[in-house]
Amino acid sequence: MRYFWTLIWSLLLSNMIFYVLVSMQGGTFDFVKACIFGVVFTVVISVLGELLPAKSEEI
């Protein structure tokens, strides 16, 4: 379930960022490119989350 929400938030945030940046440059928004970036971002975040060591509590 956490991968699902990570994908949803990545798609929403990447589309928002792409829209703002393209609007500032005066270009046209490409939904497919923004979604591809969101999926790649999701994969990178998921892999980094699995590779990083878990926080251990020391006494």
mmCIF file of N, CA, C and O in Angstrom:
data_model
loop_
_atom_site.group_PDB
_atom_site.id
_atom_site.type_symbol
_atom_site.label_atom_id
_atom_site.label_comp_id
_atom_site.label_asym_id
_atom_site.label_seq_id
_atom_site.Cartn_x
_atom_site.Cartn_y
_atom_site.Cartn_z
ATOM 1 N N MET A 1 0.812 -1.187 0.000
ATOM 2 C CA MET A 1 0.000 0.000 0.000
ATOM 3 C C MET A 1 0.863 1.263 0.000
ATOM 4 O O MET A 1 0.476 2.277 -0.557
ATOM 5 N N ARG A 2 2.043 1.180 0.641
ATOM 6 C CA ARG A 2 2.891 2.375 0.678
ATOM 7 C C ARG A 2 3.425 2.717 -0.708
ATOM 8 O O ARG A 2 3.660 3.879 -1.013
ATOM 9 N N TYR A 3 3.624 1.712 -1.561
ATOM 10 C CA TYR A 3 4.085 1.992 -2.927
ATOM 11 C C TYR A 3 2.984 2.668 -3.742
ATOM 12 O O TYR A 3 3.271 3.528 -4.577
ATOM 13 N N PHE A 4 1.762 2.284 -3.485
ATOM 14 C CA PHE A 4 0.635 2.903 -4.168
ATOM 15 C C PHE A 4 0.560 4.388 -3.841
ATOM 16 O O PHE A 4 0.438 5.236 -4.730
ATOM 17 N N TRP A 5 0.632 4.727 -2.558
ATOM 18 C CA TRP A 5 0.559 6.135 -2.160
ATOM 19 C C TRP A 5 1.791 6.908 -2.601
ATOM 20 O O TRP A 5 1.688 8.093 -2.935
ATOM 21 N N THR A 6 2.932 6.249 -2.602
ATOM 22 C CA THR A 6 4.142 6.905 -3.112
ATOM 23 C C THR A 6 3.971 7.250 -4.581
ATOM 24 O O THR A 6 4.337 8.345 -5.020
ATOM 25 N N LEU A 7 3.402 6.340 -5.356
ATOM 26 C CA LEU A 7 3.162 6.591 -6.777
ATOM 27 C C LEU A 7 2.159 7.727 -6.971
ATOM 28 O O LEU A 7 2.379 8.627 -7.794
ATOM 29 N N ILE A 8 1.069 7.710 -6.221
ATOM 30 C CA ILE A 8 0.047 8.755 -6.351
ATOM 31 C C ILE A 8 0.643 10.128 -6.040
ATOM 32 O O ILE A 8 0.486 11.081 -6.810
ATOM 33 N N TRP A 9 1.349 10.247 -4.913
ATOM 34 C CA TRP A 9 1.925 11.540 -4.538
ATOM 35 C C TRP A 9 3.020 11.965 -5.511
ATOM 36 O O TRP A 9 3.154 13.153 -5.829
ATOM 37 N N SER A 10 3.805 11.031 -5.989
ATOM 38 C CA SER A 10 4.842 11.370 -6.966
ATOM 39 C C SER A 10 4.236 11.893 -8.257
ATOM 40 O O SER A 10 4.735 12.865 -8.835
ATOM 41 N N LEU A 11 3.175 11.263 -8.719
ATOM 42 C CA LEU A 11 2.512 11.734 -9.932
ATOM 43 C C LEU A 11 1.912 13.118 -9.734
ATOM 44 O O LEU A 11 2.048 13.996 -10.594
ATOM 45 N N LEU A 12 1.246 13.323 -8.616
ATOM 46 C CA LEU A 12 0.645 14.634 -8.352
ATOM 47 C C LEU A 12 1.702 15.731 -8.256
ATOM 48 O O LEU A 12 1.579 16.790 -8.879
ATOM 49 N N LEU A 13 2.743 15.479 -7.474
ATOM 50 C CA LEU A 13 3.772 16.502 -7.283
ATOM 51 C C LEU A 13 4.589 16.748 -8.548
ATOM 52 O O LEU A 13 4.929 17.893 -8.857
ATOM 53 N N SER A 14 4.910 15.691 -9.286
ATOM 54 C CA SER A 14 5.698 15.890 -10.506
ATOM 55 C C SER A 14 4.896 16.642 -11.563
ATOM 56 O O SER A 14 5.434 17.514 -12.249
ATOM 57 N N ASN A 15 3.605 16.351 -11.681
ATOM 58 C CA ASN A 15 2.768 17.088 -12.626
ATOM 59 C C ASN A 15 2.646 18.559 -12.227
ATOM 60 O O ASN A 15 2.697 19.446 -13.088
ATOM 61 N N MET A 16 2.516 18.807 -10.945
ATOM 62 C CA MET A 16 2.434 20.180 -10.474
ATOM 63 C C MET A 16 3.735 20.938 -10.760
ATOM 64 O O MET A 16 3.709 22.063 -11.267
ATOM 65 N N ILE A 17 4.862 20.317 -10.463
ATOM 66 C CA ILE A 17 6.162 20.954 -10.690
ATOM 67 C C ILE A 17 6.391 21.197 -12.175
ATOM 68 O O ILE A 17 6.825 22.283 -12.575
ATOM 69 N N PHE A 18 6.096 20.198 -13.003
ATOM 70 C CA PHE A 18 6.258 20.363 -14.450
ATOM 71 C C PHE A 18 5.375 21.482 -14.969
ATOM 72 O O PHE A 18 5.815 22.292 -15.796
ATOM 73 N N TYR A 19 4.137 21.553 -14.497
ATOM 74 C CA TYR A 19 3.218 22.586 -14.968
ATOM 75 C C TYR A 19 3.737 23.985 -14.630
ATOM 76 O O TYR A 19 3.737 24.885 -15.465
ATOM 77 N N VAL A 20 4.185 24.157 -13.403
ATOM 78 C CA VAL A 20 4.680 25.469 -12.977
ATOM 79 C C VAL A 20 5.932 25.853 -13.756
ATOM 80 O O VAL A 20 6.057 26.986 -14.237
ATOM 81 N N LEU A 21 6.881 24.925 -13.889
ATOM 82 C CA LEU A 21 8.122 25.241 -14.591
ATOM 83 C C LEU A 21 7.888 25.528 -16.067
ATOM 84 O O LEU A 21 8.487 26.457 -16.625
ATOM 85 N N VAL A 22 7.026 24.762 -16.714
ATOM 86 C CA VAL A 22 6.739 24.994 -18.130
ATOM 87 C C VAL A 22 6.000 26.317 -18.307
ATOM 88 O O VAL A 22 6.262 27.060 -19.256
ATOM 89 N N SER A 23 5.099 26.649 -17.390
ATOM 90 C CA SER A 23 4.377 27.920 -17.472
ATOM 91 C C SER A 23 5.325 29.101 -17.311
ATOM 92 O O SER A 23 5.169 30.127 -17.973
ATOM 93 N N MET A 24 6.304 28.959 -16.436
ATOM 94 C CA MET A 24 7.280 30.032 -16.244
ATOM 95 C C MET A 24 8.147 30.226 -17.482
ATOM 96 O O MET A 24 8.611 31.343 -17.746
ATOM 97 N N GLN A 25 8.384 29.149 -18.244
ATOM 98 C CA GLN A 25 9.204 29.235 -19.444
ATOM 99 C C GLN A 25 8.381 29.602 -20.678
ATOM 100 O O GLN A 25 8.937 29.866 -21.735
ATOM 101 N N GLY A 26 7.068 29.572 -20.572
ATOM 102 C CA GLY A 26 6.209 29.916 -21.693
ATOM 103 C C GLY A 26 6.001 28.778 -22.672
ATOM 104 O O GLY A 26 5.601 29.000 -23.798
ATOM 105 N N GLY A 27 6.244 27.546 -22.247
ATOM 106 C CA GLY A 27 6.079 26.385 -23.126
ATOM 107 C C GLY A 27 4.721 25.738 -22.955
ATOM 108 O O GLY A 27 3.805 26.291 -22.340
ATOM 109 N N THR A 28 4.595 24.547 -23.525
ATOM 110 C CA THR A 28 3.350 23.794 -23.411
ATOM 111 C C THR A 28 3.567 22.599 -22.476
ATOM 112 O O THR A 28 4.616 21.946 -22.505
ATOM 113 N N PHE A 29 2.568 22.336 -21.661
ATOM 114 C CA PHE A 29 2.634 21.255 -20.684
ATOM 115 C C PHE A 29 2.450 19.910 -21.374
ATOM 116 O O PHE A 29 1.534 19.723 -22.173
ATOM 117 N N ASP A 30 3.335 18.947 -21.058
ATOM 118 C CA ASP A 30 3.241 17.597 -21.608
ATOM 119 C C ASP A 30 2.958 16.629 -20.465
ATOM 120 O O ASP A 30 3.841 16.324 -19.659
ATOM 121 N N PHE A 31 1.722 16.157 -20.401
ATOM 122 C CA PHE A 31 1.279 15.291 -19.311
ATOM 123 C C PHE A 31 2.056 13.975 -19.281
ATOM 124 O O PHE A 31 2.395 13.476 -18.206
ATOM 125 N N VAL A 32 2.359 13.412 -20.442
ATOM 126 C CA VAL A 32 3.044 12.113 -20.506
ATOM 127 C C VAL A 32 4.453 12.217 -19.935
ATOM 128 O O VAL A 32 4.878 11.361 -19.156
ATOM 129 N N LYS A 33 5.181 13.265 -20.291
ATOM 130 C CA LYS A 33 6.539 13.437 -19.758
ATOM 131 C C LYS A 33 6.525 13.618 -18.245
ATOM 132 O O LYS A 33 7.372 13.078 -17.534
ATOM 133 N N ALA A 34 5.556 14.371 -17.754
ATOM 134 C CA ALA A 34 5.441 14.582 -16.317
ATOM 135 C C ALA A 34 5.129 13.270 -15.597
ATOM 136 O O ALA A 34 5.673 12.999 -14.525
ATOM 137 N N CYS A 35 4.281 12.434 -16.185
ATOM 138 C CA CYS A 35 3.946 11.141 -15.575
ATOM 139 C C CYS A 35 5.134 10.185 -15.618
ATOM 140 O O CYS A 35 5.364 9.431 -14.662
ATOM 141 N N ILE A 36 5.885 10.203 -16.702
ATOM 142 C CA ILE A 36 7.083 9.353 -16.787
ATOM 143 C C ILE A 36 8.080 9.758 -15.709
ATOM 144 O O ILE A 36 8.659 8.909 -15.030
ATOM 145 N N PHE A 37 8.272 11.059 -15.540
ATOM 146 C CA PHE A 37 9.158 11.536 -14.475
ATOM 147 C C PHE A 37 8.649 11.088 -13.106
ATOM 148 O O PHE A 37 9.430 10.691 -12.241
ATOM 149 N N GLY A 38 7.335 11.142 -12.893
ATOM 150 C CA GLY A 38 6.763 10.714 -11.624
ATOM 151 C C GLY A 38 6.986 9.239 -11.343
ATOM 152 O O GLY A 38 7.289 8.843 -10.220
ATOM 153 N N VAL A 39 6.867 8.400 -12.360
ATOM 154 C CA VAL A 39 7.094 6.960 -12.193
ATOM 155 C C VAL A 39 8.574 6.690 -11.900
ATOM 156 O O VAL A 39 8.906 5.893 -11.015
ATOM 157 N N VAL A 40 9.461 7.363 -12.623
ATOM 158 C CA VAL A 40 10.904 7.199 -12.370
ATOM 159 C C VAL A 40 11.236 7.666 -10.957
ATOM 160 O O VAL A 40 11.998 7.004 -10.236
ATOM 161 N N PHE A 41 10.656 8.779 -10.537
ATOM 162 C CA PHE A 41 10.880 9.289 -9.194
ATOM 163 C C PHE A 41 10.393 8.292 -8.147
ATOM 164 O O PHE A 41 11.051 8.079 -7.125
ATOM 165 N N THR A 42 9.257 7.656 -8.388
ATOM 166 C CA THR A 42 8.726 6.649 -7.468
ATOM 167 C C THR A 42 9.670 5.470 -7.336
ATOM 168 O O THR A 42 9.931 4.988 -6.230
ATOM 169 N N VAL A 43 10.198 4.997 -8.458
ATOM 170 C CA VAL A 43 11.125 3.863 -8.428
ATOM 171 C C VAL A 43 12.388 4.230 -7.661
ATOM 172 O O VAL A 43 12.872 3.455 -6.821
ATOM 173 N N VAL A 44 12.929 5.408 -7.912
ATOM 174 C CA VAL A 44 14.155 5.830 -7.224
ATOM 175 C C VAL A 44 13.921 5.952 -5.723
ATOM 176 O O VAL A 44 14.723 5.457 -4.923
ATOM 177 N N ILE A 45 12.821 6.562 -5.333
ATOM 178 C CA ILE A 45 12.513 6.710 -3.905
ATOM 179 C C ILE A 45 12.298 5.350 -3.247
ATOM 180 O O ILE A 45 12.759 5.102 -2.122
ATOM 181 N N SER A 46 11.621 4.447 -3.916
ATOM 182 C CA SER A 46 11.366 3.116 -3.358
ATOM 183 C C SER A 46 12.662 2.333 -3.186
ATOM 184 O O SER A 46 12.869 1.673 -2.163
ATOM 185 N N VAL A 47 13.545 2.404 -4.176
ATOM 186 C CA VAL A 47 14.823 1.691 -4.093
ATOM 187 C C VAL A 47 15.688 2.287 -2.986
ATOM 188 O O VAL A 47 16.290 1.550 -2.196
ATOM 189 N N LEU A 48 15.746 3.607 -2.909
ATOM 190 C CA LEU A 48 16.528 4.244 -1.844
ATOM 191 C C LEU A 48 15.975 3.898 -0.465
ATOM 192 O O LEU A 48 16.736 3.691 0.482
ATOM 193 N N GLY A 49 14.663 3.834 -0.353
ATOM 194 C CA GLY A 49 14.047 3.480 0.924
ATOM 195 C C GLY A 49 14.383 2.069 1.366
ATOM 196 O O GLY A 49 14.509 1.792 2.559
ATOM 197 N N GLU A 50 14.538 1.165 0.417
ATOM 198 C CA GLU A 50 14.884 -0.218 0.757
ATOM 199 C C GLU A 50 16.382 -0.387 1.026
ATOM 200 O O GLU A 50 16.782 -1.241 1.810
ATOM 201 N N LEU A 51 17.211 0.411 0.378
ATOM 202 C CA LEU A 51 18.657 0.263 0.519
ATOM 203 C C LEU A 51 19.219 0.929 1.769
ATOM 204 O O LEU A 51 20.209 0.456 2.320
ATOM 205 N N LEU A 52 18.602 2.011 2.197
ATOM 206 C CA LEU A 52 19.096 2.713 3.370
ATOM 207 C C LEU A 52 18.839 1.871 4.620
ATOM 208 O O LEU A 52 17.801 1.235 4.749
ATOM 209 N N PRO A 53 19.791 1.883 5.530
ATOM 210 C CA PRO A 53 19.601 1.077 6.743
ATOM 211 C C PRO A 53 18.495 1.680 7.603
ATOM 212 O O PRO A 53 18.290 2.890 7.645
ATOM 213 N N ALA A 54 17.811 0.785 8.302
ATOM 214 C CA ALA A 54 16.745 1.214 9.197
ATOM 215 C C ALA A 54 17.362 1.878 10.416
ATOM 216 O O ALA A 54 18.466 1.532 10.857
ATOM 217 N N LYS A 55 16.665 2.826 10.967
ATOM 218 C CA LYS A 55 17.158 3.523 12.145
ATOM 219 C C LYS A 55 17.067 2.589 13.349
ATOM 220 O O LYS A 55 16.014 2.075 13.683
ATOM 221 N N SER A 56 18.202 2.381 13.978
ATOM 222 C CA SER A 56 18.205 1.509 15.151
ATOM 223 C C SER A 56 18.327 2.373 16.407
ATOM 224 O O SER A 56 19.042 3.363 16.441
ATOM 225 N N GLU A 57 17.605 1.965 17.419
ATOM 226 C CA GLU A 57 17.637 2.711 18.666
ATOM 227 C C GLU A 57 18.742 2.173 19.533
ATOM 228 O O GLU A 57 18.841 0.976 19.803
ATOM 229 N N GLU A 58 19.610 3.077 19.969
ATOM 230 C CA GLU A 58 20.708 2.693 20.860
ATOM 231 C C GLU A 58 20.401 3.167 22.258
ATOM 232 O O GLU A 58 19.908 4.260 22.467
ATOM 233 N N ILE A 59 20.749 2.323 23.218
ATOM 234 C CA ILE A 59 20.473 2.662 24.625
ATOM 235 C C ILE A 59 21.674 3.317 25.233
ATOM 236 O O ILE A 59 22.768 3.027 25.043
#
